[in-house]
CSV table of C-alpha atoms in Angstrom, one decimal:
chain,number,residue,atom,x,y,z
A,16,MET,CA,27.1,-43.2,61.3
A,17,ARG,CA,26.5,-42.3,65.0
A,18,VAL,CA,24.8,-44.6,67.4
A,19,VAL,CA,23.7,-44.7,71.0
A,20,ILE,CA,24.0,-48.1,72.6
A,21,ASP,CA,21.8,-49.3,75.4
A,22,THR,CA,23.7,-50.8,78.2
A,23,ASN,CA,22.0,-54.1,77.6
A,24,VAL,CA,23.4,-54.2,74.1
A,25,LEU,CA,26.9,-53.4,75.4
A,26,VAL,CA,26.7,-56.3,78.0
A,27,SER,CA,25.4,-58.7,75.3
A,28,ALA,CA,28.4,-57.7,73.1
A,29,LEU,CA,30.8,-58.6,75.9
A,30,LEU,CA,29.1,-61.8,76.9
A,31,SER,CA,28.8,-63.3,73.4
A,32,LEU,CA,31.6,-62.2,71.1
A,33,PHE,CA,29.9,-63.5,67.9
A,34,GLY,CA,26.4,-62.0,68.0
A,35,PRO,CA,25.1,-58.8,66.4
A,36,PRO,CA,25.8,-56.7,69.5
A,37,ALA,CA,29.5,-57.8,69.3
A,38,GLN,CA,29.6,-56.9,65.6
A,39,LEU,CA,28.3,-53.5,66.4
A,40,LEU,CA,30.9,-53.0,69.1
A,41,ARG,CA,33.6,-54.1,66.6
A,42,LEU,CA,32.4,-51.4,64.2
A,43,ILE,CA,32.7,-48.8,67.0
A,44,VAL,CA,36.2,-50.0,68.0
A,45,ASN,CA,37.5,-49.9,64.5
A,46,GLY,CA,36.0,-46.5,63.8
A,47,SER,CA,33.4,-47.3,61.3
A,48,VAL,CA,30.6,-46.2,63.6
A,49,SER,CA,30.8,-43.4,66.2
A,50,LEU,CA,29.4,-44.0,69.6
A,51,VAL,CA,27.4,-41.1,71.1
A,52,LEU,CA,27.0,-40.8,74.9
A,53,ASP,CA,26.8,-38.4,77.7
A,54,ASP,CA,27.9,-38.5,81.3
A,55,ARG,CA,24.7,-40.4,82.4
A,56,ILE,CA,25.2,-43.1,79.9
A,57,TYR,CA,28.9,-43.4,80.6
A,58,ALA,CA,28.1,-43.7,84.4
A,59,GLU,CA,25.5,-46.4,83.7
A,60,TYR,CA,28.0,-48.3,81.5
A,61,LYS,CA,30.6,-48.2,84.3
A,62,THR,CA,28.1,-49.3,87.0
A,63,VAL,CA,26.6,-52.2,85.0
A,64,LEU,CA,29.9,-53.5,83.5
A,65,GLY,CA,31.4,-53.5,87.0
A,66,ARG,CA,28.8,-55.7,88.5
A,67,PRO,CA,30.3,-58.9,89.9
A,68,ARG,CA,27.7,-61.1,88.4
A,69,PHE,CA,29.1,-60.5,84.9
A,70,LYS,CA,32.6,-61.4,86.0
A,71,PHE,CA,34.1,-59.1,83.4
A,72,ASN,CA,37.8,-58.3,83.6
A,73,LEU,CA,37.7,-54.9,85.3
A,74,ASP,CA,41.0,-53.8,83.7
A,75,ARG,CA,39.4,-54.6,80.2
A,76,VAL,CA,36.3,-52.8,81.2
A,77,GLU,CA,38.3,-49.7,82.1
A,78,GLU,CA,40.1,-49.9,78.8
A,79,LEU,CA,36.8,-50.0,76.9
A,80,LEU,CA,35.4,-47.2,79.0
A,81,ASP,CA,38.5,-45.1,78.4
A,82,PHE,CA,38.2,-45.8,74.7
A,83,VAL,CA,34.5,-44.7,74.5
A,84,ALA,CA,35.1,-41.6,76.7
């Protein structure tokens, strides 16, 4: 299955590790589901995940972005 994930879903997955968005992200990471994105979506992911208000570990964000790229 191929999916496009809205940035809000990705943020929710990283904020709450046990909700449905996180379950979807786990399926993507383990290869059960393929993430479909283009340069615009990737750029939005990078911009939003890098916002200071989320306090995400930027090294981990880069790892995730490298994986989905």
